[in-house]
mmCIF file of C-alpha atoms in Angstrom:
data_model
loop_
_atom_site.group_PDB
_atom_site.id
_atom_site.type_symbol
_atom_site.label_atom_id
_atom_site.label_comp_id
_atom_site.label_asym_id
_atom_site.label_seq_id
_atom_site.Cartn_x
_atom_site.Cartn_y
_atom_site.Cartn_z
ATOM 1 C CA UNK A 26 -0.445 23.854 -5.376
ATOM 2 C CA UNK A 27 3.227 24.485 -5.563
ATOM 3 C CA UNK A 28 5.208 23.309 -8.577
ATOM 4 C CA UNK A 29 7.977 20.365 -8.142
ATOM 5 C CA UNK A 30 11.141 21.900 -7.204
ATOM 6 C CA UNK A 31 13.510 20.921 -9.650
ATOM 7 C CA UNK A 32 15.378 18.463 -7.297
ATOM 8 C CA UNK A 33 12.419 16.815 -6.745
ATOM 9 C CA UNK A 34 12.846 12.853 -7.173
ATOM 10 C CA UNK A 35 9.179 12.082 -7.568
ATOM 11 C CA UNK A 36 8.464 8.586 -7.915
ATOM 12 C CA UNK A 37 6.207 8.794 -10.805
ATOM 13 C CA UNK A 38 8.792 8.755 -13.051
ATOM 14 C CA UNK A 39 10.243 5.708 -12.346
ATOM 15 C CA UNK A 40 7.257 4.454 -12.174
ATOM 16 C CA UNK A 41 6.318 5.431 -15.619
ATOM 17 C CA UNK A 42 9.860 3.719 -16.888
ATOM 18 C CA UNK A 43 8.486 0.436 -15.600
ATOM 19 C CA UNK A 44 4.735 0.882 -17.049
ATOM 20 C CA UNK A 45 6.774 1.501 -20.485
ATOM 21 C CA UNK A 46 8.439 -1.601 -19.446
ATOM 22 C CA UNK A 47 5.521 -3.818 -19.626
ATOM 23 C CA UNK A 48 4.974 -4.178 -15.788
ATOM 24 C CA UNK A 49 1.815 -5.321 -15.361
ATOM 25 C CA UNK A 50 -0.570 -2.229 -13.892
ATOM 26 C CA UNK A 51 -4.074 -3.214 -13.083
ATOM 27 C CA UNK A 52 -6.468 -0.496 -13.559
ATOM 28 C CA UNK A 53 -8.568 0.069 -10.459
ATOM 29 C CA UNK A 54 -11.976 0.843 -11.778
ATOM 30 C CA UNK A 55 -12.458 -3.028 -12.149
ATOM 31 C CA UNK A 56 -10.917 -3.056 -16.183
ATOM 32 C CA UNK A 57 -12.988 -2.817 -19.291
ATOM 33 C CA UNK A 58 -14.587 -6.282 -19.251
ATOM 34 C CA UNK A 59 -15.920 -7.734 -15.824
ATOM 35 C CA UNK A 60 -14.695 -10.901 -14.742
ATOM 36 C CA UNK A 61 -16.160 -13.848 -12.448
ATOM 37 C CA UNK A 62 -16.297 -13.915 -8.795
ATOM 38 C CA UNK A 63 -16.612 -11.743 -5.915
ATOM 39 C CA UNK A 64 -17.176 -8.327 -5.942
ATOM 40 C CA UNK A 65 -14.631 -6.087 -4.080
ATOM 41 C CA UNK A 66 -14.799 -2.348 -3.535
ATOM 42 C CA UNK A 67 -11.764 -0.766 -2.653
ATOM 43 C CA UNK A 68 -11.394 2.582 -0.502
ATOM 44 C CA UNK A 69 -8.726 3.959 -2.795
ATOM 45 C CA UNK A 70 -6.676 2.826 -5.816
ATOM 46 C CA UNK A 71 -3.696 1.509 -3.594
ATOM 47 C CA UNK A 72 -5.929 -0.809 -2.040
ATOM 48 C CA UNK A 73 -7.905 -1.127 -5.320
ATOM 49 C CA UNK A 74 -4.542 -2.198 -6.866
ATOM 50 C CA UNK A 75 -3.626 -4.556 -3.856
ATOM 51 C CA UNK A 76 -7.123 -6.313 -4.313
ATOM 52 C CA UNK A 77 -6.643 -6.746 -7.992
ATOM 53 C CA UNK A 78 -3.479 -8.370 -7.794
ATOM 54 C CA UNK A 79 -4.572 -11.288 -5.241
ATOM 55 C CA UNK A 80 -8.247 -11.691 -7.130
ATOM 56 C CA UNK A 81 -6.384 -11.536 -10.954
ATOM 57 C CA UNK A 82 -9.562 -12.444 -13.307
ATOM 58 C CA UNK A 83 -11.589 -14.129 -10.905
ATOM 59 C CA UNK A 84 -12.750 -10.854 -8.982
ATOM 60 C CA UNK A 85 -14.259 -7.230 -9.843
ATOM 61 C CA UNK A 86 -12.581 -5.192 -8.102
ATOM 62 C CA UNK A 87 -13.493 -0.792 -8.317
ATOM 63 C CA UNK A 88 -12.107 2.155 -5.974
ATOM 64 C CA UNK A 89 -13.567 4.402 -4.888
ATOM 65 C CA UNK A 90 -11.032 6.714 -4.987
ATOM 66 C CA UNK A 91 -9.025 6.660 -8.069
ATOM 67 C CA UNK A 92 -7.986 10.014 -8.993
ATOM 68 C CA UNK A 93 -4.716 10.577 -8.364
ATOM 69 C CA UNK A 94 -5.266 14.228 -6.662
ATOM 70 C CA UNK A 95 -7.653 14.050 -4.412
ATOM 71 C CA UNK A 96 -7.358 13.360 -0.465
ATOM 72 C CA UNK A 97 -9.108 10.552 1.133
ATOM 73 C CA UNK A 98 -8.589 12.369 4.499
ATOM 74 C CA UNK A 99 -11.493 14.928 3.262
ATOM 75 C CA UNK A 100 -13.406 12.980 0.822
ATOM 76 C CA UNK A 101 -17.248 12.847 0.676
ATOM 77 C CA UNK A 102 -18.668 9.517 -0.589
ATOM 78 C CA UNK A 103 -21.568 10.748 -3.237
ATOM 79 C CA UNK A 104 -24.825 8.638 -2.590
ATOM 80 C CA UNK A 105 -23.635 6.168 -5.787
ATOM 81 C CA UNK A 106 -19.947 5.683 -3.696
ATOM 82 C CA UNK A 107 -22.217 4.472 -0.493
ATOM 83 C CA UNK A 108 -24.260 2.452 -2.473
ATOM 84 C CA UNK A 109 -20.733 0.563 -4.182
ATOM 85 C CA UNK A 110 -19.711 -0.146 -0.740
ATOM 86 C CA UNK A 111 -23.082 -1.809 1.076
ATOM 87 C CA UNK A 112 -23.375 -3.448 -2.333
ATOM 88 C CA UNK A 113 -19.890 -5.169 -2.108
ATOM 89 C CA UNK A 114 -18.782 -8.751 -1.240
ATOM 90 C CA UNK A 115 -16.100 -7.422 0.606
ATOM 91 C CA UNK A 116 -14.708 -4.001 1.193
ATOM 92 C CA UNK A 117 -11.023 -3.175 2.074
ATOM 93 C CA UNK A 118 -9.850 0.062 3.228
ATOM 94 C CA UNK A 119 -7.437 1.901 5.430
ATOM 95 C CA UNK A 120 -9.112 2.470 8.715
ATOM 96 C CA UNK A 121 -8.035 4.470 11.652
ATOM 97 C CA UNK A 122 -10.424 7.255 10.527
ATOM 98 C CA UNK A 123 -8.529 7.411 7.550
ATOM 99 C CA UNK A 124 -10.776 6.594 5.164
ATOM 100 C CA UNK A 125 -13.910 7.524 7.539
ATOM 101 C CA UNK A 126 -16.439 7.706 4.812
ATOM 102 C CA UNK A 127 -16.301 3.392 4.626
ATOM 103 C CA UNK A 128 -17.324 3.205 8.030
ATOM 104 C CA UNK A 129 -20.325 5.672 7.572
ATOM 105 C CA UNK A 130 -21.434 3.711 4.283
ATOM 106 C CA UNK A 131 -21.157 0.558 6.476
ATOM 107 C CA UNK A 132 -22.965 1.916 9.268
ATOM 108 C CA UNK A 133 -26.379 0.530 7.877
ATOM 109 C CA UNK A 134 -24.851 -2.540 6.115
ATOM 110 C CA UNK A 135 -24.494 -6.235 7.250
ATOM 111 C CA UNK A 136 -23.239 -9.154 6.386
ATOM 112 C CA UNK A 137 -20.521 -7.432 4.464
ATOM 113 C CA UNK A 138 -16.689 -8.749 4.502
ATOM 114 C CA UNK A 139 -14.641 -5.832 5.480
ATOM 115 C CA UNK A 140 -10.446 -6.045 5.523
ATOM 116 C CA UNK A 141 -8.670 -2.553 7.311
ATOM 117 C CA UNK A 142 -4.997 -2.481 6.309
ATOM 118 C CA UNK A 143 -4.764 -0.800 10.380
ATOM 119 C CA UNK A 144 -5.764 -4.736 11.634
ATOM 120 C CA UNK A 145 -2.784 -5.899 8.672
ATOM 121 C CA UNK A 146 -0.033 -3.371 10.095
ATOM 122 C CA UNK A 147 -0.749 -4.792 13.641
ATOM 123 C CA UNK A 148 -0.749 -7.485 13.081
ATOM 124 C CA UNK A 149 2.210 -7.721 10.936
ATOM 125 C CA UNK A 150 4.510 -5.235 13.520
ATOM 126 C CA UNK A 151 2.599 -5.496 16.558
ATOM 127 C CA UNK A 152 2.154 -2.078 16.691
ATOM 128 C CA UNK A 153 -1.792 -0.216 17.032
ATOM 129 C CA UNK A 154 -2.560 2.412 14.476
ATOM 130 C CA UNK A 155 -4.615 5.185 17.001
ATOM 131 C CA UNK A 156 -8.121 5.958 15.315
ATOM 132 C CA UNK A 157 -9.068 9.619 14.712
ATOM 133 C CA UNK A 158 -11.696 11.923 12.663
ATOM 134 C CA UNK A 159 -9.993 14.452 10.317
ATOM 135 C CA UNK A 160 -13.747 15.836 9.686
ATOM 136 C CA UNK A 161 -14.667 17.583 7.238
ATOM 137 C CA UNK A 162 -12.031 20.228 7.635
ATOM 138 C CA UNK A 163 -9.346 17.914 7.417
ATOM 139 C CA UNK A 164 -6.478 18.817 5.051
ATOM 140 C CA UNK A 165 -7.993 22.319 4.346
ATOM 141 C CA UNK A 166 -4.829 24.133 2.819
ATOM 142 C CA UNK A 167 -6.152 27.101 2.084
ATOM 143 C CA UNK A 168 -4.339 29.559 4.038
ATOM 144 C CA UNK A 169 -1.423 31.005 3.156
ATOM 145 C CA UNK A 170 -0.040 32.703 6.168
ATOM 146 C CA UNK A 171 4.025 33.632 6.137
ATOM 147 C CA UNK A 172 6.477 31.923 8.716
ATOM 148 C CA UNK A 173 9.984 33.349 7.071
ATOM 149 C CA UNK A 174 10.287 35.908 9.116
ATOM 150 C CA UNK A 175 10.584 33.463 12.387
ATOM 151 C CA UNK A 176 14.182 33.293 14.536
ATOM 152 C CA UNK A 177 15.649 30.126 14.385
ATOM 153 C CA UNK A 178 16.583 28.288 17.289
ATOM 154 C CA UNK A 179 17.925 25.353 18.705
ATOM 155 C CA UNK A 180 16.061 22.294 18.231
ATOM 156 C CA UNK A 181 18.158 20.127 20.641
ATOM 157 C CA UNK A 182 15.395 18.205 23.406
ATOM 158 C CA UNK A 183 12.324 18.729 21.095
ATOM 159 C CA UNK A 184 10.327 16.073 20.276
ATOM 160 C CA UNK A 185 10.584 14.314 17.243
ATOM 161 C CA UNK A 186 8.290 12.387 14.596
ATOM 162 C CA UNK A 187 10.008 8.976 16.039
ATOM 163 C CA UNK A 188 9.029 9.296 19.670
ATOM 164 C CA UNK A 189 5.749 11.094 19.813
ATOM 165 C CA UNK A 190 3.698 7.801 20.695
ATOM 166 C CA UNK A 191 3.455 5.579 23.233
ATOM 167 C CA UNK A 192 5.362 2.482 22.840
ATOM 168 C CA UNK A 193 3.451 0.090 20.665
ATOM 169 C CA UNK A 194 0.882 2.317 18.807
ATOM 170 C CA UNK A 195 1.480 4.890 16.672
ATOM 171 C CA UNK A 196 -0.677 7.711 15.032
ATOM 172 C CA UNK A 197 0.498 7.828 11.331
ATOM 173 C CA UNK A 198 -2.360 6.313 9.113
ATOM 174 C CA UNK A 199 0.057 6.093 6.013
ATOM 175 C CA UNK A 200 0.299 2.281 6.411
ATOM 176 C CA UNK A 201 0.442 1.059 2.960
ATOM 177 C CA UNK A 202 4.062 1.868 3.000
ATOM 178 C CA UNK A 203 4.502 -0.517 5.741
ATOM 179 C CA UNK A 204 5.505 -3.227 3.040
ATOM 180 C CA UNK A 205 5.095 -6.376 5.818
ATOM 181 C CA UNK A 206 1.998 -5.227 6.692
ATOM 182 C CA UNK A 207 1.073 -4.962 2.825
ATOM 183 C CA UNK A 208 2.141 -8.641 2.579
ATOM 184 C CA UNK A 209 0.432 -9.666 5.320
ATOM 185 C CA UNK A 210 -3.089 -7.905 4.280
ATOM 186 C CA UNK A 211 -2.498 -9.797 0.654
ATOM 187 C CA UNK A 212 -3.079 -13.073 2.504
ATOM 188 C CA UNK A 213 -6.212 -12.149 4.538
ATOM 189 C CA UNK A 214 -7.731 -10.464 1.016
ATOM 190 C CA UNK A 215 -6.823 -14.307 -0.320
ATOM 191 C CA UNK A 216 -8.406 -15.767 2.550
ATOM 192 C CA UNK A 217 -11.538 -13.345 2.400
ATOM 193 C CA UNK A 218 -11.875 -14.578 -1.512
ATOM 194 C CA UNK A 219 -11.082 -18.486 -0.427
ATOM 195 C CA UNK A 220 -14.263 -18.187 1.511
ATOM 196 C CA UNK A 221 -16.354 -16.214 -0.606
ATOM 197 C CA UNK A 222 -15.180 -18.294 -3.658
ATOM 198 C CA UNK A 223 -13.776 -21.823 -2.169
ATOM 199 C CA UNK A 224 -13.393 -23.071 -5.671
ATOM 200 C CA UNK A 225 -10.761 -20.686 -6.503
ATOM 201 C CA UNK A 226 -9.222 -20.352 -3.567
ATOM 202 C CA UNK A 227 -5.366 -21.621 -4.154
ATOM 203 C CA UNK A 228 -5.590 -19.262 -7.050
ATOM 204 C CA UNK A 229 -5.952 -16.534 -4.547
ATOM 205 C CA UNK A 230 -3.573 -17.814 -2.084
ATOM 206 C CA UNK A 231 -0.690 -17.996 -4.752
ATOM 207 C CA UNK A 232 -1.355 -14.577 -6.242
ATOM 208 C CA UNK A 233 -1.120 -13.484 -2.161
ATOM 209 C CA UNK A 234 2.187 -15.326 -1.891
ATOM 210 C CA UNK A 235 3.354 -14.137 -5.065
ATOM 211 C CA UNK A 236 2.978 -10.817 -4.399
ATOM 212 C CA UNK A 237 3.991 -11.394 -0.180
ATOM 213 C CA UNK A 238 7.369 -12.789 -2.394
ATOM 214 C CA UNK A 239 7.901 -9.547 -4.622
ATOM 215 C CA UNK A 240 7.522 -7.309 -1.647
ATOM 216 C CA UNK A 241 9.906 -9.097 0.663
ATOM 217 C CA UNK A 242 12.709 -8.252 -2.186
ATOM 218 C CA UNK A 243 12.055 -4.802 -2.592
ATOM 219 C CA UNK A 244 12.063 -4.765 1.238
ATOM 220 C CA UNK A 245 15.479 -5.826 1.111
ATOM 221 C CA UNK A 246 15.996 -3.236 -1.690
ATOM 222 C CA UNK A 247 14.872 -0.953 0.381
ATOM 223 C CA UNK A 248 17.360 -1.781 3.601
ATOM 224 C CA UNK A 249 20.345 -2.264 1.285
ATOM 225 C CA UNK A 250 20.264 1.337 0.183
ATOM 226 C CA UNK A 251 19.974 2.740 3.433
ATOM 227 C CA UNK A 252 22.858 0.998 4.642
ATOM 228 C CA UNK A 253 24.039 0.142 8.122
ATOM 229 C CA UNK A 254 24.343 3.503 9.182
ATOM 230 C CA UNK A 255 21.136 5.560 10.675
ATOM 231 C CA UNK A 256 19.597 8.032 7.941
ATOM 232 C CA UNK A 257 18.606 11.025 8.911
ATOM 233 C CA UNK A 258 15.161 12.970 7.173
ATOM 234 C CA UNK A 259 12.411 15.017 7.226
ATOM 235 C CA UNK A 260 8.953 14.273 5.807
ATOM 236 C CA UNK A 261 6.324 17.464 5.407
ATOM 237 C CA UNK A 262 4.003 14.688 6.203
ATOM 238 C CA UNK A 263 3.799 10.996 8.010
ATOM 239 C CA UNK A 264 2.857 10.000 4.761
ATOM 240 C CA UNK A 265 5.761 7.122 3.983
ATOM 241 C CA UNK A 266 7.087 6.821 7.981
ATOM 242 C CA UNK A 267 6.543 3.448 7.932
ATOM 243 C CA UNK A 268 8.367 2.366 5.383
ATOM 244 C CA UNK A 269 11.186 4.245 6.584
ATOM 245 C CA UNK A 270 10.672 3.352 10.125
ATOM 246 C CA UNK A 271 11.184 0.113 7.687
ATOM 247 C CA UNK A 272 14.744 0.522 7.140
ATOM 248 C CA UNK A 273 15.756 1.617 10.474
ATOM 249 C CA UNK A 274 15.940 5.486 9.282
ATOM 250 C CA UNK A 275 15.522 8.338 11.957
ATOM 251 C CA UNK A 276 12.873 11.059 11.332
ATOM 252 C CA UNK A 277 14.140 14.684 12.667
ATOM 253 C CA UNK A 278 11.051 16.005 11.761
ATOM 254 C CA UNK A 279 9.509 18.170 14.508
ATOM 255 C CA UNK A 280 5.984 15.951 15.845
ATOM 256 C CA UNK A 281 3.899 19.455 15.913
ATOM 257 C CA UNK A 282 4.980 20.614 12.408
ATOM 258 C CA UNK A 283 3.925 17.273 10.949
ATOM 259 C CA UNK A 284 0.658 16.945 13.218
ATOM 260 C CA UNK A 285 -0.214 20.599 12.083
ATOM 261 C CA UNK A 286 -0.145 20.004 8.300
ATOM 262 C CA UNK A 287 -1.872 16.935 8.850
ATOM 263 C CA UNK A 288 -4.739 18.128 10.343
ATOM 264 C CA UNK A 289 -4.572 21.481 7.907
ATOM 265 C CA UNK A 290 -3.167 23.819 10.279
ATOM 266 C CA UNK A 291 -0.628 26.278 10.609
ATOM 267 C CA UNK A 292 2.908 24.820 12.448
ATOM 268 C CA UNK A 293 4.068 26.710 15.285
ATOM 269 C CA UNK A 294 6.050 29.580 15.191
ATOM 270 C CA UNK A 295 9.087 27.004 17.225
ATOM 271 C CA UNK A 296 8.318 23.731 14.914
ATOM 272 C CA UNK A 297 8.579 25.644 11.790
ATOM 273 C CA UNK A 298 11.322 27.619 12.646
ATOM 274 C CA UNK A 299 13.721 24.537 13.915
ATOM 275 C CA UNK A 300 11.847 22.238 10.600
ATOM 276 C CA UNK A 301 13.127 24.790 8.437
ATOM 277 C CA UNK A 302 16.636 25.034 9.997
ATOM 278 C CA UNK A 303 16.956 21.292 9.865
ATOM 279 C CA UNK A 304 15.551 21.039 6.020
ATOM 280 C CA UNK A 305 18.887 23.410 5.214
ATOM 281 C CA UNK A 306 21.732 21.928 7.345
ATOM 282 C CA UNK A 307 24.124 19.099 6.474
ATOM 283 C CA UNK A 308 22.336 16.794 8.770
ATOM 284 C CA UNK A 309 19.512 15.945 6.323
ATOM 285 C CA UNK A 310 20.176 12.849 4.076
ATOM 286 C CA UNK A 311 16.690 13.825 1.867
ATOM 287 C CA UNK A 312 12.827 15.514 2.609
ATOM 288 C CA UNK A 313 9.649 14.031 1.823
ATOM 289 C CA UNK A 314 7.305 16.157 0.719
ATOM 290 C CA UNK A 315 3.585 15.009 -0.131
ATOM 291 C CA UNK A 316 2.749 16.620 -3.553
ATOM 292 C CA UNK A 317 -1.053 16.409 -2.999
ATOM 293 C CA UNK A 318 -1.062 18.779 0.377
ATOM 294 C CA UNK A 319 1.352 21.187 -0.518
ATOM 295 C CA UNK A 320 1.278 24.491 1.692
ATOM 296 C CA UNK A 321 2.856 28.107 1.764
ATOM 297 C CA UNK A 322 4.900 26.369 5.019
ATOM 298 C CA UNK A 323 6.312 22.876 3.325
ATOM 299 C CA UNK A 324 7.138 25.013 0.257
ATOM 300 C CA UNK A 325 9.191 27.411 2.205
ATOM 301 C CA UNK A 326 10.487 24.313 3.930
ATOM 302 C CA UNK A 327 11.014 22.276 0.376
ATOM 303 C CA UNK A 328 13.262 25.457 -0.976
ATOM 304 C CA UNK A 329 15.310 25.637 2.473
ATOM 305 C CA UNK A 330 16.179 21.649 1.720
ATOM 306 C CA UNK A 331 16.557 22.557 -2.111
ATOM 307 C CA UNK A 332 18.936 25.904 -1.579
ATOM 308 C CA UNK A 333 21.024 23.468 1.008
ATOM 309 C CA UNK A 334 21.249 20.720 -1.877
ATOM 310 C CA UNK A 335 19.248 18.599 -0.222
ATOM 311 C CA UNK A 336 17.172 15.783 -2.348
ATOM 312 C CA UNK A 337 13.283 15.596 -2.250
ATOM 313 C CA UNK A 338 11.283 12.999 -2.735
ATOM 314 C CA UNK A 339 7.464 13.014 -3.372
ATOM 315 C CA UNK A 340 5.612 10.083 -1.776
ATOM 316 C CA UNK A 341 1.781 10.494 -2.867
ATOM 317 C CA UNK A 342 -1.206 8.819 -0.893
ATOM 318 C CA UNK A 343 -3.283 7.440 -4.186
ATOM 319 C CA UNK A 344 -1.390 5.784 -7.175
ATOM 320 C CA UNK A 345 -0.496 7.591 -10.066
ATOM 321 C CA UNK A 346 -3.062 6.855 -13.239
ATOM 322 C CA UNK A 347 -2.140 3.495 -15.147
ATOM 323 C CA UNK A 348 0.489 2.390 -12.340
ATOM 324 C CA UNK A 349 0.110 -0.394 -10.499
ATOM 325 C CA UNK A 350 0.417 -1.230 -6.949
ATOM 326 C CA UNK A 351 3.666 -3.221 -7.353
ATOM 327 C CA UNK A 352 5.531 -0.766 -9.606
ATOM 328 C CA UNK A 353 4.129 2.239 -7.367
ATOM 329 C CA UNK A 354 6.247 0.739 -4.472
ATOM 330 C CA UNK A 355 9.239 -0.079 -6.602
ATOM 331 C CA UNK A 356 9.331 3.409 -7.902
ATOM 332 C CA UNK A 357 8.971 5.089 -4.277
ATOM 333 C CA UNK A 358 12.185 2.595 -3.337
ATOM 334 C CA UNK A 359 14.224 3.414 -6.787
ATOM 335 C CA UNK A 360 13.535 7.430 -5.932
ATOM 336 C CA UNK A 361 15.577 6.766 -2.532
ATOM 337 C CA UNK A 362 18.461 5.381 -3.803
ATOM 338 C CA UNK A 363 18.546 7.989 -5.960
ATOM 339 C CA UNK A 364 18.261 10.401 -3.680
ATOM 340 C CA UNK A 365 20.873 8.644 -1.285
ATOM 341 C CA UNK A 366 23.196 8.635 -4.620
ATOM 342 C CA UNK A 367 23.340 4.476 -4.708
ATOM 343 C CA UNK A 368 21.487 4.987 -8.104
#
């Protein structure tokens, strides 16, 4: 894996100033001492941390996925992982394929409350999240093949990130960055609880809202350092497009060169040539790189963006240990501004 460039902006370490703070973080292996009421298993730690917040101490919540380096595109489920799941109350989780190893654990399961944060992002923006298998090659970055040696060329009518999808569906998995649709999953996790646990159920409902509340400000956090003017980017991955999509930013990021790391394959010759050419002209306001897939191709592209002066940002897809869910999105917001100089 490649090392941080030194203009990276990750978010962990803001993140880390509000830990040290005395945000609260909810550790998403279900704490030290087990509390009352349902029983909640979690795909990953983001969702692991979004259940915890809405259950507090009247739920048991554990993730199956809680280490901060490893890739829920590829990741097996052990026999004791299966077991969690068909052994849960209720089960959220991504969806979409993303996370395909809930739906196999499910496959001989009933009667089992299930929440996909897909249903929450549709819901919440009206747009469909396509489904698709990454298998079990997906995010293989092994190779290591060389692209500098590629002409440049002009990138002008090439499709983009922003309009490779039919109107009203998209195919970027990522959406826990959507931060409506994050609300808006809060409040069917309450509702799940209400009706596995009716006696506690306004406690759920004003954890939901509470946390529907905090995430509406950072939204407007979020917008405010953006500004009124488009922002231009590039993202190694889809990984946080919705939350930028969020603040009315435009993606320049070649569709193929994203698509290709995504599914652990080499870009083409034309997407990474014109990707790298965009990551070191003036038109770039920052990159997103994701630090957990890093290949021979994003770090060529990540030291094009830093020799241009460019700021990067890391945006992860699993929380960083002893961080909460709250504080994880704060600290992706507070790296922006940074990176956009309004901090």
């Amino acid at each position: 894996m490649r090392s941080p460039s030194p203009r990276s902006i990750p978010a962990l370490a803001s993140a880390a100033v509000l830990a040290a703070a005395g945000l609260a973080g909810c550790s998403s292996d279900g704490g030290d001492a087990e509390t009352s009421g349902p029983e909640i298993v979690a795909s990953t730690n983001v969702y692991g941390s979004l259940a915890e917040i809405v259950a507090g101490d009247h739920g048991n919540v554990e993730s199956v996925i809680d280490d901060p380096s490893a890739d829920p595109h590829s990741f097996e489920a052990s026999p004791a992982d299966a077991a969690k799941i068909t052994q849960a109350d209720l089960v959220v989780y991504n969806g979409a394929g993303y996370d395909e190893f809930v739906d196999q654990a499910l496959e001989n399961a009933s009667d089992i409350a299930t929440l996909q944060g897909v249903d929450a992002f549709t819901e919440a923006t009206g747009t469909e999240v396509e489904a698709h298998s990454h298998g079990a090659g997906g995010h293989d970055h092994g190779h290591e093949h060389e692209h500098g040696d590629e002409e440049g060329h002009d990138h002008e009518g090439h499709d983009h990130s922003h309009g490779e999808e039919e109107e009203g569906s998209t195919s970027n998995e990522h959406v826990w960055y959507s931060l409506p649709a994050m609300s808006t999953l809060a409040e069917k996790i309450a509702e799940e609880l209400a009706t596995l646990n009716p006696a506690d159920a306004d406690y759920y409902r004003e954890n939901a809202a509470g946390l529907a509340e905090s995430l509406d400000e950072l939204h407007t956090r979020g917008e405010q350092a953006f500004g009124a003017e488009h922002v231009h980017y590039l993202q190694t991955e889809p990984i946080g497009g919705h939350m930028f999509d969020d603040f009315d930013a435009h993606d320049m990021t070649p569709s193929g060169f994203t698509s290709a790391i995504e599914e652990g394959s080499d870009p083409s010759a034309a997407d990474f040539a014109e990707m790298r050419e965009l990551a070191g002209s003036d038109d770039i306001a920052l990159l997103i790189v994701n630090p957990q897939t890093q290949t021979s191709a994003t770090g060529e592209i990540a030291d094009a963006a830093e020799a241009a002066g460019t700021p990067i940002v890391e945006f992860t897809e699993t929380l960083p240990d002893g961080v909460g869910f709250e504080e994880w999105m704060n600290s992706n917001v507070d790296a922006v501004e940074s990176a956009l100089g309004g901090a």
